[in-house]
Coordinates of C-alpha atoms in Angstrom, one line a residue:
Chain A
X1 CA -0.1 -0.1 0.0
X2 CA 2.8 2.3 1.0
X3 CA 4.7 1.9 -2.3
X4 CA 1.4 2.3 -4.3
X5 CA 0.8 5.6 -2.5
X6 CA 4.6 6.8 -3.2
X7 CA 4.1 5.8 -6.9
X8 CA 0.9 7.8 -7.2
X9 CA 2.5 10.8 -5.4
X10 CA 5.5 10.5 -7.9
X11 CA 3.0 11.0 -10.6
X12 CA 1.2 13.8 -9.0
X13 CA 4.2 16.2 -8.5
X14 CA 5.4 16.4 -12.1
X15 CA 1.8 16.6 -13.3
X16 CA 1.4 19.6 -10.9
X17 CA 4.6 21.1 -12.1
X18 CA 3.4 20.7 -15.7
X19 CA 0.1 22.5 -14.8
X20 CA 2.3 25.6 -13.4
X21 CA 4.1 25.4 -16.6
X22 CA 1.0 25.6 -18.6
X23 CA -0.4 28.4 -16.6
X24 CA 2.9 30.3 -16.7
X25 CA 3.1 30.1 -20.5
X26 CA -0.5 30.8 -20.8
X27 CA -0.1 34.6 -19.9
X28 CA 3.0 34.8 -22.1
X29 CA 1.4 33.3 -25.2
X30 CA -1.1 36.3 -25.5
X31 CA 0.0 38.0 -28.8
X32 CA 1.1 41.5 -28.5
X33 CA 2.3 43.4 -25.4
X34 CA 1.2 41.9 -22.2
X35 CA 0.8 45.2 -20.5
X36 CA -0.9 46.8 -23.2
X37 CA -3.4 44.0 -23.5
X38 CA -4.1 44.4 -19.7
X39 CA -4.8 48.2 -19.7
X40 CA -6.9 47.7 -22.7
X41 CA -7.6 50.7 -24.9
X42 CA -5.9 53.4 -22.8
X43 CA -2.3 54.0 -23.7
X44 CA 0.7 54.1 -21.4
X45 CA 3.5 56.3 -21.1
X46 CA 6.9 54.5 -21.7
X47 CA 7.8 54.9 -18.1
X48 CA 4.7 53.6 -16.6
X49 CA 5.1 50.7 -19.1
X50 CA 8.6 49.9 -17.9
X51 CA 7.5 50.1 -14.2
X52 CA 4.4 47.8 -14.9
X53 CA 6.9 45.4 -16.7
X54 CA 9.0 45.5 -13.5
X55 CA 6.3 45.1 -11.0
X56 CA 5.2 41.9 -13.0
X57 CA 8.7 40.8 -13.3
X58 CA 8.2 40.5 -17.1
X59 CA 11.6 42.3 -17.7
X60 CA 13.7 39.2 -16.5
X61 CA 14.8 36.1 -18.5
X62 CA 12.0 33.8 -18.9
X63 CA 13.6 31.0 -16.8
X64 CA 14.0 33.3 -13.8
X65 CA 10.3 34.5 -14.4
X66 CA 9.2 30.8 -14.0
X67 CA 11.4 30.2 -10.9
X68 CA 9.9 33.5 -9.5
X69 CA 6.4 32.4 -10.3
X70 CA 6.9 28.9 -8.4
X71 CA 8.4 30.7 -5.7
X72 CA 5.5 33.0 -5.4
X73 CA 3.0 30.0 -5.6
X74 CA 5.1 28.2 -2.9
X75 CA 4.7 31.0 -0.6
X76 CA 1.0 30.9 -1.3
X77 CA 0.7 34.2 -3.1
X78 CA -1.4 33.8 -6.2
X79 CA -1.2 37.5 -7.2
X80 CA -3.9 40.2 -7.1
X81 CA -6.8 40.7 -9.5
X82 CA -6.3 43.8 -11.7
X83 CA -10.1 44.8 -11.4
X84 CA -10.7 44.3 -7.6
X85 CA -7.2 44.6 -6.4
X86 CA -8.1 41.7 -4.0
X87 CA -5.9 38.6 -3.5
X88 CA -6.8 35.8 -6.1
X89 CA -6.6 33.1 -3.3
X90 CA -9.0 35.3 -1.2
X91 CA -11.5 35.7 -4.0
X92 CA -11.2 32.0 -4.8
X93 CA -11.8 31.2 -1.2
X94 CA -14.9 33.2 -0.8
X95 CA -16.4 32.0 -4.1
X96 CA -15.5 28.4 -4.1
X97 CA -17.9 27.2 -1.4
X98 CA -20.8 28.2 -3.7
X99 CA -19.3 26.0 -6.7
X100 CA -18.8 23.1 -4.2
X101 CA -22.4 23.4 -2.9
X102 CA -23.7 23.5 -6.5
X103 CA -21.4 20.5 -7.6
X104 CA -22.1 18.4 -4.4
X105 CA -25.9 18.7 -5.2
X106 CA -25.5 17.9 -8.8
X107 CA -23.4 14.9 -8.1
X108 CA -25.9 13.7 -5.4
X109 CA -28.6 14.0 -7.8
X110 CA -26.7 12.3 -10.7
X111 CA -25.6 9.6 -8.4
X112 CA -28.9 8.7 -6.6
X113 CA -31.1 8.7 -9.9
X114 CA -28.0 7.4 -12.1
X115 CA -27.7 4.3 -9.8
X116 CA -31.3 3.6 -9.3
X117 CA -32.0 3.9 -13.0
X118 CA -28.9 1.7 -13.9
X119 CA -29.6 -0.9 -11.6
X120 CA -33.4 -1.1 -12.5
X121 CA -32.4 -1.1 -16.4
X122 CA -30.0 -4.0 -15.9
X123 CA -32.3 -6.1 -13.8
X124 CA -35.2 -5.5 -16.3
X125 CA -33.0 -6.0 -19.3
X126 CA -34.8 -5.5 -22.6
X127 CA -37.8 -4.1 -20.9
X128 CA -39.5 -0.9 -22.0
X129 CA -37.9 0.8 -19.0
X130 CA -34.7 -0.5 -19.9
X131 CA -34.8 1.1 -23.5
X132 CA -36.5 4.3 -22.0
X133 CA -33.3 4.6 -19.5
X134 CA -30.9 3.9 -22.4
X135 CA -32.5 6.5 -24.7
X136 CA -32.9 9.2 -22.0
X137 CA -29.2 8.7 -20.8
X138 CA -28.0 9.0 -24.4
X139 CA -30.1 12.1 -25.0
X140 CA -28.7 13.5 -21.7
X141 CA -25.1 12.6 -22.9
X142 CA -25.7 14.6 -25.9
X143 CA -27.3 17.6 -24.2
X144 CA -26.1 21.1 -24.6
X145 CA -26.3 21.9 -20.9
X146 CA -26.5 25.7 -21.3
X147 CA -29.5 25.2 -23.6
X148 CA -31.0 22.8 -21.1
X149 CA -30.7 25.3 -18.4
X150 CA -32.6 27.9 -20.4
X151 CA -35.3 25.5 -21.3
X152 CA -35.7 24.3 -17.6
X153 CA -35.5 28.1 -16.6
X154 CA -38.4 28.8 -19.4
X155 CA -40.5 25.9 -18.0
X156 CA -40.2 25.9 -14.3
X157 CA -39.3 29.6 -13.5
X158 CA -41.2 31.4 -16.1
X159 CA -44.2 29.4 -17.1
X160 CA -44.9 27.8 -13.7
X161 CA -43.3 30.0 -11.4
X162 CA -42.1 27.2 -9.2
X163 CA -38.3 28.2 -9.0
X164 CA -36.5 31.5 -8.9
X165 CA -34.6 32.5 -12.1
X166 CA -31.1 33.1 -10.8
X167 CA -28.8 33.6 -7.7
X168 CA -28.7 31.8 -4.4
X169 CA -31.1 33.4 -2.1
X170 CA -33.9 35.9 -2.2
X171 CA -32.6 39.4 -1.2
X172 CA -35.4 39.7 1.4
X173 CA -33.5 37.3 3.7
X174 CA -30.7 38.5 5.7
X175 CA -28.0 35.7 6.0
X176 CA -24.6 36.2 6.8
X177 CA -22.2 33.8 5.0
X178 CA -20.6 31.6 7.6
X179 CA -19.6 28.5 6.0
X180 CA -20.4 29.7 2.5
X181 CA -22.7 26.8 2.0
X182 CA -26.1 28.7 1.5
X183 CA -28.1 25.7 2.6
X184 CA -26.3 25.5 6.0
X185 CA -26.2 29.4 6.5
X186 CA -29.8 29.8 5.7
X187 CA -30.7 27.0 7.9
X188 CA -28.6 28.6 10.9
X189 CA -30.1 32.2 10.0
X190 CA -33.7 30.7 10.1
X191 CA -32.8 29.2 13.5
X192 CA -31.2 32.2 14.8
X193 CA -33.9 34.7 13.7
X194 CA -37.2 32.8 12.8
X195 CA -39.4 36.0 12.6
X196 CA -37.0 37.6 10.0
X197 CA -35.7 34.7 8.1
X198 CA -38.6 32.2 8.1
X199 CA -38.4 29.9 4.9
X200 CA -34.8 31.1 4.2
X201 CA -33.8 27.2 4.0
X202 CA -36.8 26.6 1.6
X203 CA -35.8 29.5 -0.6
X204 CA -32.1 28.3 -0.7
X205 CA -33.3 24.9 -1.8
X206 CA -35.2 26.4 -4.5
X207 CA -32.7 28.4 -5.9
X208 CA -30.3 25.2 -5.8
X209 CA -32.6 22.7 -7.6
X210 CA -32.4 23.8 -11.2
X211 CA -28.9 24.5 -11.5
X212 CA -28.0 21.1 -9.8
X213 CA -30.2 18.9 -12.2
X214 CA -28.7 21.0 -15.2
X215 CA -25.1 20.4 -13.9
X216 CA -25.9 16.9 -13.0
X217 CA -27.5 15.9 -16.4
X218 CA -24.4 14.8 -18.0
X219 CA -22.9 12.9 -15.0
X220 CA -26.3 11.2 -14.5
X221 CA -26.4 9.9 -18.1
X222 CA -22.7 8.6 -17.7
X223 CA -23.4 7.0 -14.3
X224 CA -26.7 5.3 -15.3
X225 CA -25.1 3.7 -18.4
X226 CA -22.0 2.6 -16.5
X227 CA -24.1 1.3 -13.7
X228 CA -26.2 -0.7 -16.2
X229 CA -23.5 -2.2 -18.2
X230 CA -21.3 -3.0 -15.2
X231 CA -24.4 -4.8 -13.5
X232 CA -25.0 -6.9 -16.6
X233 CA -21.4 -8.0 -16.5
X234 CA -21.6 -9.2 -12.9
X235 CA -25.0 -10.8 -13.2
X236 CA -23.3 -13.2 -15.7
X237 CA -20.7 -14.1 -13.3
X238 CA -20.7 -17.7 -11.8
X239 CA -20.9 -16.7 -8.3
X240 CA -24.2 -14.8 -8.9
X241 CA -25.6 -17.8 -10.3
X242 CA -24.4 -19.9 -7.2
X243 CA -26.1 -17.3 -4.9
X244 CA -29.3 -17.8 -6.8
X245 CA -29.0 -21.4 -6.9
X246 CA -28.6 -21.8 -3.1
X247 CA -31.8 -20.0 -2.7
X248 CA -31.1 -16.6 -1.7
X249 CA -33.8 -14.0 -2.1
X250 CA -33.6 -11.8 -5.3
X251 CA -33.0 -8.7 -3.4
X252 CA -30.0 -10.1 -1.4
X253 CA -28.4 -11.3 -4.7
X254 CA -28.7 -7.9 -6.3
X255 CA -27.9 -5.7 -3.3
X256 CA -25.2 -8.0 -1.5
X257 CA -23.7 -10.0 -4.1
X258 CA -24.0 -8.2 -7.5
X259 CA -24.1 -4.5 -6.7
X260 CA -21.0 -4.3 -4.3
X261 CA -18.8 -5.9 -7.2
X262 CA -20.6 -3.7 -9.8
X263 CA -20.1 -0.5 -8.0
X264 CA -16.2 -0.4 -8.3
X265 CA -16.1 0.8 -11.9
X266 CA -19.0 3.0 -11.2
X267 CA -17.1 4.7 -8.4
X268 CA -14.2 5.6 -10.8
X269 CA -16.6 7.0 -13.2
X270 CA -18.2 9.1 -10.5
X271 CA -14.8 10.3 -9.4
X272 CA -13.9 11.3 -13.1
X273 CA -17.1 13.5 -13.2
X274 CA -15.2 16.0 -11.2
X275 CA -13.6 17.5 -14.3
X276 CA -17.1 17.4 -16.2
X277 CA -18.6 19.1 -13.0
X278 CA -15.9 22.0 -13.1
X279 CA -16.3 22.5 -16.8
X280 CA -20.1 22.3 -16.5
X281 CA -20.0 24.8 -13.7
X282 CA -18.6 27.5 -16.0
X283 CA -21.8 27.1 -18.1
X284 CA -24.3 26.5 -15.4
X285 CA -23.2 29.3 -13.2
X286 CA -23.4 31.6 -16.4
X287 CA -26.9 30.8 -17.0
X288 CA -28.1 31.0 -13.5
X289 CA -25.9 33.9 -12.3
X290 CA -24.6 31.6 -9.6
X291 CA -21.8 33.5 -7.8
X292 CA -19.1 30.5 -8.0
X293 CA -15.6 30.1 -9.5
X294 CA -17.0 29.2 -13.0
X295 CA -18.6 32.6 -13.4
X296 CA -15.8 34.2 -11.8
X297 CA -13.4 32.8 -14.3
X298 CA -15.5 33.7 -17.2
X299 CA -15.8 37.2 -16.1
X300 CA -12.2 37.6 -15.5
X301 CA -11.6 36.3 -19.1
X302 CA -14.1 38.9 -20.3
X303 CA -12.3 41.9 -18.7
X304 CA -8.8 40.5 -19.3
X305 CA -8.0 40.1 -15.8
X306 CA -5.0 37.9 -16.4
X307 CA -3.7 37.1 -12.9
X308 CA -7.3 35.7 -11.9
X309 CA -7.5 33.6 -15.4
X310 CA -3.8 32.2 -14.8
X311 CA -4.1 31.5 -11.3
X312 CA -7.8 30.5 -11.1
X313 CA -7.2 28.0 -13.8
X314 CA -4.2 26.7 -11.9
X315 CA -6.5 26.3 -8.9
X316 CA -9.2 24.6 -10.7
X317 CA -6.7 22.1 -12.3
X318 CA -4.9 21.4 -9.0
X319 CA -8.5 20.6 -7.6
X320 CA -9.2 18.2 -10.3
X321 CA -5.8 16.5 -10.0
X322 CA -6.3 16.2 -6.3
X323 CA -9.7 14.6 -6.4
X324 CA -8.4 12.0 -9.2
X325 CA -5.5 11.4 -7.0
X326 CA -7.9 10.6 -4.0
X327 CA -10.2 8.6 -6.3
X328 CA -7.1 6.6 -7.5
X329 CA -6.2 5.9 -3.9
X330 CA -9.7 5.0 -2.8
X331 CA -9.7 2.5 -6.0
X332 CA -6.7 1.0 -4.8
X333 CA -8.0 0.3 -1.4
X334 CA -11.2 -1.1 -2.9
X335 CA -9.4 -3.2 -5.4
X336 CA -6.2 -5.0 -4.5
X337 CA -5.7 -5.9 -8.1
X338 CA -5.1 -2.2 -8.9
X339 CA -2.8 -1.7 -6.1
X340 CA -0.4 -4.5 -7.0
X341 CA -0.5 -4.1 -10.6
X342 CA 2.7 -2.4 -12.2
Chain B
X1 CA 3.2 -8.7 -53.1
X2 CA 3.2 -11.6 -55.6
X3 CA 2.2 -13.9 -53.0
X4 CA -0.7 -11.9 -51.8
X5 CA -2.1 -11.8 -55.1
X6 CA -2.0 -15.8 -55.7
X7 CA -3.2 -16.6 -52.2
X8 CA -7.0 -15.7 -52.7
X9 CA -7.2 -17.3 -56.1
X10 CA -6.1 -20.6 -54.4
X11 CA -8.5 -20.5 -51.7
X12 CA -11.3 -19.8 -54.1
X13 CA -10.2 -22.7 -56.2
X14 CA -10.4 -24.9 -53.3
X15 CA -13.7 -23.8 -51.8
X16 CA -15.8 -22.4 -54.4
X17 CA -19.0 -22.4 -52.6
X18 CA -18.3 -19.9 -49.8
X19 CA -18.9 -16.4 -50.7
X20 CA -17.8 -14.0 -48.0
X21 CA -19.6 -10.8 -48.2
X22 CA -17.4 -7.9 -49.2
X23 CA -16.1 -5.9 -46.2
X24 CA -18.3 -3.0 -47.2
X25 CA -21.4 -5.2 -47.1
X26 CA -20.3 -6.9 -44.0
X27 CA -19.9 -3.5 -42.3
X28 CA -23.4 -2.3 -43.5
X29 CA -25.0 -5.7 -42.1
X30 CA -23.5 -4.9 -38.8
X31 CA -24.3 -1.4 -39.0
X32 CA -28.0 -1.4 -40.1
X33 CA -28.6 -4.0 -37.3
X34 CA -28.6 -1.1 -35.0
X35 CA -31.8 1.0 -35.8
X36 CA -30.9 3.9 -33.9
X37 CA -27.6 4.0 -35.8
X38 CA -29.7 4.1 -39.1
X39 CA -31.8 6.9 -38.0
X40 CA -28.9 8.9 -36.8
X41 CA -27.3 8.5 -40.1
X42 CA -30.4 9.6 -41.8
X43 CA -30.5 12.6 -39.9
X44 CA -26.8 13.5 -40.3
X45 CA -27.6 13.2 -44.2
X46 CA -30.2 15.7 -43.9
X47 CA -27.9 18.1 -42.0
X48 CA -25.0 17.6 -44.5
X49 CA -27.5 18.3 -47.3
X50 CA -28.5 21.5 -45.4
X51 CA -25.0 22.5 -45.1
X52 CA -23.8 21.7 -48.7
X53 CA -26.9 23.5 -50.4
X54 CA -27.4 26.0 -47.7
X55 CA -27.8 29.2 -50.2
X56 CA -30.3 27.3 -52.3
X57 CA -32.3 25.8 -49.4
X58 CA -32.5 28.7 -47.0
X59 CA -35.3 31.0 -47.9
X60 CA -33.3 34.1 -46.8
X61 CA -30.0 35.3 -46.3
X62 CA -29.0 34.4 -42.8
X63 CA -28.1 38.0 -42.1
X64 CA -30.8 39.9 -43.8
X65 CA -32.8 41.8 -41.0
X66 CA -36.4 42.3 -41.7
X67 CA -37.0 45.3 -39.5
X68 CA -40.8 45.0 -39.8
X69 CA -40.7 41.6 -38.5
X70 CA -39.1 41.6 -35.3
X71 CA -39.5 38.3 -33.1
X72 CA -42.3 36.9 -35.2
X73 CA -43.4 33.6 -33.9
X74 CA -43.0 30.4 -35.9
X75 CA -45.8 30.0 -38.6
X76 CA -48.0 27.4 -36.7
X77 CA -48.2 29.6 -33.5
X78 CA -50.5 32.6 -33.1
X79 CA -49.2 35.8 -34.9
X80 CA -46.9 33.7 -37.1
X81 CA -46.4 34.3 -40.6
X82 CA -46.0 31.9 -43.4
X83 CA -43.2 34.0 -44.6
X84 CA -41.0 33.0 -41.8
X85 CA -41.5 29.2 -41.2
X86 CA -39.6 29.1 -37.7
X87 CA -40.1 32.8 -37.0
X88 CA -37.5 35.6 -36.6
X89 CA -35.3 36.6 -34.0
X90 CA -34.7 40.0 -32.3
X91 CA -33.3 41.9 -35.1
X92 CA -35.7 40.2 -37.6
X93 CA -33.4 37.5 -39.3
X94 CA -35.2 34.3 -40.4
X95 CA -34.5 31.6 -37.9
X96 CA -34.8 28.8 -40.4
X97 CA -32.2 30.3 -42.7
X98 CA -29.9 30.8 -39.8
X99 CA -30.1 27.1 -38.7
X100 CA -29.5 25.9 -42.0
X101 CA -26.6 28.1 -42.6
X102 CA -25.4 27.3 -39.1
X103 CA -25.1 23.7 -40.3
X104 CA -22.3 24.6 -42.4
X105 CA -20.4 26.1 -39.6
X106 CA -20.8 23.3 -36.8
X107 CA -20.1 20.7 -39.4
X108 CA -17.1 22.7 -40.8
X109 CA -15.8 23.4 -37.1
X110 CA -16.4 19.8 -36.1
X111 CA -14.9 18.1 -39.1
X112 CA -11.6 20.4 -39.2
X113 CA -11.1 20.1 -35.3
X114 CA -11.4 16.4 -35.6
X115 CA -8.9 16.1 -38.5
X116 CA -6.7 18.7 -36.6
X117 CA -6.5 16.6 -33.6
X118 CA -6.6 13.2 -35.3
X119 CA -3.6 13.5 -37.2
X120 CA -1.0 15.0 -34.6
X121 CA -2.9 12.7 -32.2
X122 CA -2.2 9.5 -34.4
X123 CA 1.4 10.6 -34.9
X124 CA 2.2 11.3 -31.3
X125 CA 0.5 8.1 -30.2
X126 CA 2.6 6.0 -32.6
X127 CA 5.8 7.9 -31.5
X128 CA 4.8 7.1 -27.9
X129 CA 4.2 3.5 -28.8
X130 CA 7.4 2.9 -30.7
X131 CA 9.8 5.0 -28.4
X132 CA 8.1 4.1 -25.0
X133 CA 11.1 5.3 -22.9
X134 CA 11.9 9.0 -23.5
X135 CA 9.8 10.3 -26.2
X136 CA 6.8 8.2 -25.0
X137 CA 7.1 9.2 -21.4
X138 CA 7.3 12.8 -22.4
X139 CA 4.3 12.8 -24.6
X140 CA 2.1 10.9 -22.1
X141 CA 2.9 13.3 -19.1
X142 CA 2.2 16.2 -21.3
X143 CA -1.2 14.5 -22.1
X144 CA -1.9 13.8 -18.4
X145 CA -1.4 17.5 -17.8
X146 CA -3.8 18.4 -20.5
X147 CA -6.5 15.8 -19.3
X148 CA -6.3 17.4 -15.9
X149 CA -7.8 20.5 -17.0
X150 CA -11.7 20.2 -17.6
X151 CA -11.9 20.3 -21.5
X152 CA -14.2 23.4 -21.7
X153 CA -12.0 25.3 -19.5
X154 CA -8.9 24.6 -21.3
X155 CA -10.9 25.6 -24.5
X156 CA -11.9 28.7 -22.7
X157 CA -8.3 29.5 -21.6
X158 CA -7.0 29.0 -25.1
X159 CA -9.8 31.2 -26.6
X160 CA -8.9 33.9 -23.8
X161 CA -5.3 33.8 -25.4
X162 CA -6.1 33.6 -29.0
X163 CA -9.2 35.7 -28.9
X164 CA -12.6 34.9 -30.2
X165 CA -13.1 33.8 -33.6
X166 CA -13.8 30.9 -36.1
X167 CA -10.3 29.6 -36.8
X168 CA -9.3 30.0 -33.0
X169 CA -12.4 28.0 -32.0
X170 CA -11.1 25.1 -34.3
X171 CA -7.7 25.3 -32.8
X172 CA -8.9 25.3 -29.1
X173 CA -11.1 22.3 -29.7
X174 CA -8.7 20.4 -31.7
X175 CA -6.0 20.9 -28.8
X176 CA -8.5 19.9 -26.2
X177 CA -9.4 16.5 -28.0
X178 CA -5.9 15.7 -28.6
X179 CA -5.1 13.7 -25.4
X180 CA -7.7 11.2 -26.0
X181 CA -6.5 10.3 -29.5
X182 CA -2.9 10.1 -28.3
X183 CA -3.8 7.8 -25.7
X184 CA -6.0 5.6 -27.7
X185 CA -3.5 5.2 -30.5
X186 CA -0.5 4.5 -28.1
X187 CA -2.7 1.9 -26.5
X188 CA -3.8 0.0 -29.4
X189 CA -0.3 0.3 -31.2
X190 CA 1.3 -1.2 -28.0
X191 CA -1.0 -4.2 -28.3
X192 CA -0.3 -4.6 -31.9
X193 CA 3.5 -4.2 -31.4
X194 CA 3.7 -7.5 -29.6
X195 CA 2.0 -9.4 -32.4
X196 CA 3.9 -11.7 -34.7
X197 CA 3.0 -10.2 -37.7
X198 CA 4.8 -7.0 -36.7
X199 CA 8.0 -9.0 -35.9
X200 CA 7.7 -10.8 -39.1
X201 CA 7.5 -7.3 -41.0
X202 CA 10.5 -5.9 -39.0
X203 CA 12.6 -9.2 -39.8
X204 CA 11.6 -8.7 -43.4
X205 CA 13.3 -5.2 -43.1
X206 CA 10.6 -2.9 -43.0
X207 CA 11.7 0.5 -42.0
X208 CA 10.4 2.6 -39.2
X209 CA 7.8 4.7 -41.2
X210 CA 6.6 1.5 -43.0
X211 CA 6.1 -0.2 -39.7
X212 CA 4.3 2.7 -38.1
X213 CA 1.9 3.8 -40.8
X214 CA 1.5 0.8 -43.2
X215 CA 2.0 -2.3 -40.9
X216 CA 0.7 -1.2 -37.4
X217 CA -1.8 1.7 -38.1
X218 CA -4.5 0.2 -40.2
X219 CA -5.0 -2.3 -37.3
X220 CA -5.5 0.5 -34.9
X221 CA -8.1 2.3 -36.9
X222 CA -11.4 0.8 -35.6
X223 CA -11.4 2.3 -32.1
X224 CA -10.0 5.5 -33.6
X225 CA -12.7 5.8 -36.0
X226 CA -15.4 5.2 -33.2
X227 CA -13.6 7.8 -31.0
X228 CA -13.5 10.3 -34.1
X229 CA -17.3 10.2 -34.2
X230 CA -17.8 10.7 -30.5
X231 CA -15.4 13.6 -30.5
X232 CA -17.1 15.0 -33.5
X233 CA -20.2 15.2 -31.6
X234 CA -18.3 16.7 -28.5
X235 CA -16.8 19.3 -30.8
X236 CA -20.1 20.5 -31.9
X237 CA -21.2 20.8 -28.2
X238 CA -18.0 22.7 -27.2
X239 CA -18.2 25.1 -30.3
X240 CA -21.8 25.8 -29.2
X241 CA -20.7 26.4 -25.7
X242 CA -18.0 28.6 -26.8
X243 CA -20.3 30.5 -28.8
X244 CA -22.8 30.7 -26.1
X245 CA -20.2 32.1 -23.8
X246 CA -19.4 34.8 -26.5
X247 CA -16.0 33.6 -27.0
X248 CA -16.6 31.3 -30.3
X249 CA -17.8 32.4 -33.8
X250 CA -19.0 36.2 -33.5
X251 CA -22.2 37.5 -34.5
X252 CA -23.8 38.0 -37.1
X253 CA -22.4 34.7 -38.3
X254 CA -25.0 32.2 -37.7
X255 CA -23.6 29.6 -35.4
X256 CA -25.9 27.6 -33.5
X257 CA -24.3 28.3 -29.9
X258 CA -23.9 32.0 -30.6
X259 CA -27.7 32.3 -31.7
X260 CA -28.3 31.2 -27.9
X261 CA -26.1 33.8 -26.6
X262 CA -28.5 36.5 -26.6
X263 CA -31.5 34.1 -26.1
X264 CA -31.7 34.4 -22.2
X265 CA -33.3 37.7 -22.7
X266 CA -36.2 36.3 -24.6
X267 CA -37.1 33.5 -22.2
X268 CA -40.2 35.3 -21.2
X269 CA -41.2 36.7 -24.5
X270 CA -40.1 34.6 -27.4
X271 CA -39.7 30.8 -26.7
X272 CA -38.8 29.9 -30.2
X273 CA -35.7 32.0 -30.2
X274 CA -34.5 29.8 -27.2
X275 CA -35.9 26.4 -28.1
X276 CA -34.9 25.9 -32.0
X277 CA -31.2 26.6 -32.1
X278 CA -30.7 24.4 -28.7
X279 CA -33.0 21.6 -30.2
X280 CA -30.9 21.5 -33.6
X281 CA -27.7 21.1 -31.4
X282 CA -29.3 18.4 -29.4
X283 CA -30.6 16.4 -32.4
X284 CA -27.3 16.6 -34.4
X285 CA -25.2 15.7 -31.5
X286 CA -27.7 12.9 -30.6
X287 CA -27.6 11.6 -34.2
X288 CA -23.9 11.5 -34.4
X289 CA -23.7 9.6 -30.9
X290 CA -26.2 7.1 -32.2
X291 CA -24.3 6.8 -35.5
X292 CA -21.0 6.2 -33.3
X293 CA -22.7 3.4 -31.3
X294 CA -23.6 1.7 -34.5
X295 CA -20.2 2.1 -36.0
X296 CA -18.6 0.7 -32.9
X297 CA -20.8 -2.3 -33.1
X298 CA -20.1 -2.7 -36.9
X299 CA -16.2 -2.1 -36.3
X300 CA -15.3 -3.3 -33.2
X301 CA -17.4 -6.1 -31.8
X302 CA -14.9 -6.6 -28.9
X303 CA -16.1 -3.0 -27.5
X304 CA -19.8 -4.0 -27.8
X305 CA -20.1 -5.3 -24.3
X306 CA -17.8 -2.5 -22.8
X307 CA -20.5 0.2 -23.6

């Protein structure tokens, strides 16, 4: 186990260094003069230009620049936003819980519905339900999720008036961000001041439902398909036949003997959805004006706030790498064959 | 080559009864067995026809603005006009014409980004398989890094550097889909490399390029073709997403995703502006994915169960 862990960490470090190299190169690949690009239409006097170059360290040799960049990163300095003059890490920290809350809700939705649909489709193979699940999941897999979001808003917010159009909470409520998770904050605010904040929790849930469904659609399709095929694979195994032959109840065969073994590949697939979720968050947050890091990055790109773009991407990538690393380790624990393979 | 020519005639002479179907016919038998795949193919043909003959099929120019007919509903809806079958958008452009012309862009971008990632992807994958030590390790680590970034985010980052536009969008999507091709080619080439026919060819004195491109590559093509179909559909989704975010093809060019960029403002007033472009994207992507499933069944029976 220990050497397995070491091997994984051995891959983790060069990958992380590679990502820093990528985000470092990113800002230097911009055609033209970076300072002029950053200030936009306004022109700068040569002295101010030189001062800005010096301040950003752009006047030094490229290798020195990279070493400086790494040094800054190791000190936890991710630069400041050109727009707000706020530390990039501080901005990320405040916005990240919103994205995390959305992603967790989406993942919960996708996992619960996807597992159930996949399991039932596999048990009732060839039935109308099975065909239905497969068709819907292929449709979900092909879905342009930004359009899906618009359609759901049109249906549930505009036509039926069930859910709000955007944001995380109605402005009428007085909820102080403490954990950053709106569900928890709203719950606590409601308990603390029931007269003012009655219904805050329910309102937060209403705001969360549509974005979570939209973001969870593609993972849902992937999980349902994977669960179904993995279940079908395991249902063919000899030990399942043995379990049936010795007279175990069908529920026991499905849930104890089949599901546990079928879940291993499904778990990996769920872990791999983190990348999809982070990419999807960019679109979902834009549609629902959800104040998370996806919207933050898109806004930063829109106003050429390069320190935010550069290090925001670095942070998101590190997050994905780290999650995949954890999934890898968990997979190694769950399946000894992986752990001992070369 | 002389041997190869005489062999089949000998086989036919010995067993004249057996008529194997031609590879093409065999492929079609496997493919048409999957009803969804045939339906997908039919829809794709429709889209291709739209794209090829757009100027003749579309009733109007995609950028012509009919100032008297802003936000006209589709012809079947109340207030619709038979002059604009699917209605008009906020500046009075005919939506049907824009969708038909948009097919050109989506197919063009999808196709070129697939080619732009397929060719370097195959070459890098072959290199990584043939030289697994230094070059291979280097290439694969680079791909790992690219895979660590969510593809849309990487595409957005590339667009942030290159600036919005048609060609840049193609490049961004090609770069994003590169790692999958490299990994796929490398994996199948490495399995092939251990087989006897490759050793035989090597012993017979085949050069590196002959081994790579003529001996090994054709036997790796099946999964690559299947993956190319799938990445074609995700390219269409990605270009639409970039367009929606305002970073892809710029208006007034009729691109399906770009058409949706301003649609959010019309959620309450004009459902057709919101619904139709997205539905076109969904159906095209679905059709290509269905076709991909059929291709996989027909080309690569081994993969059938893995789906």
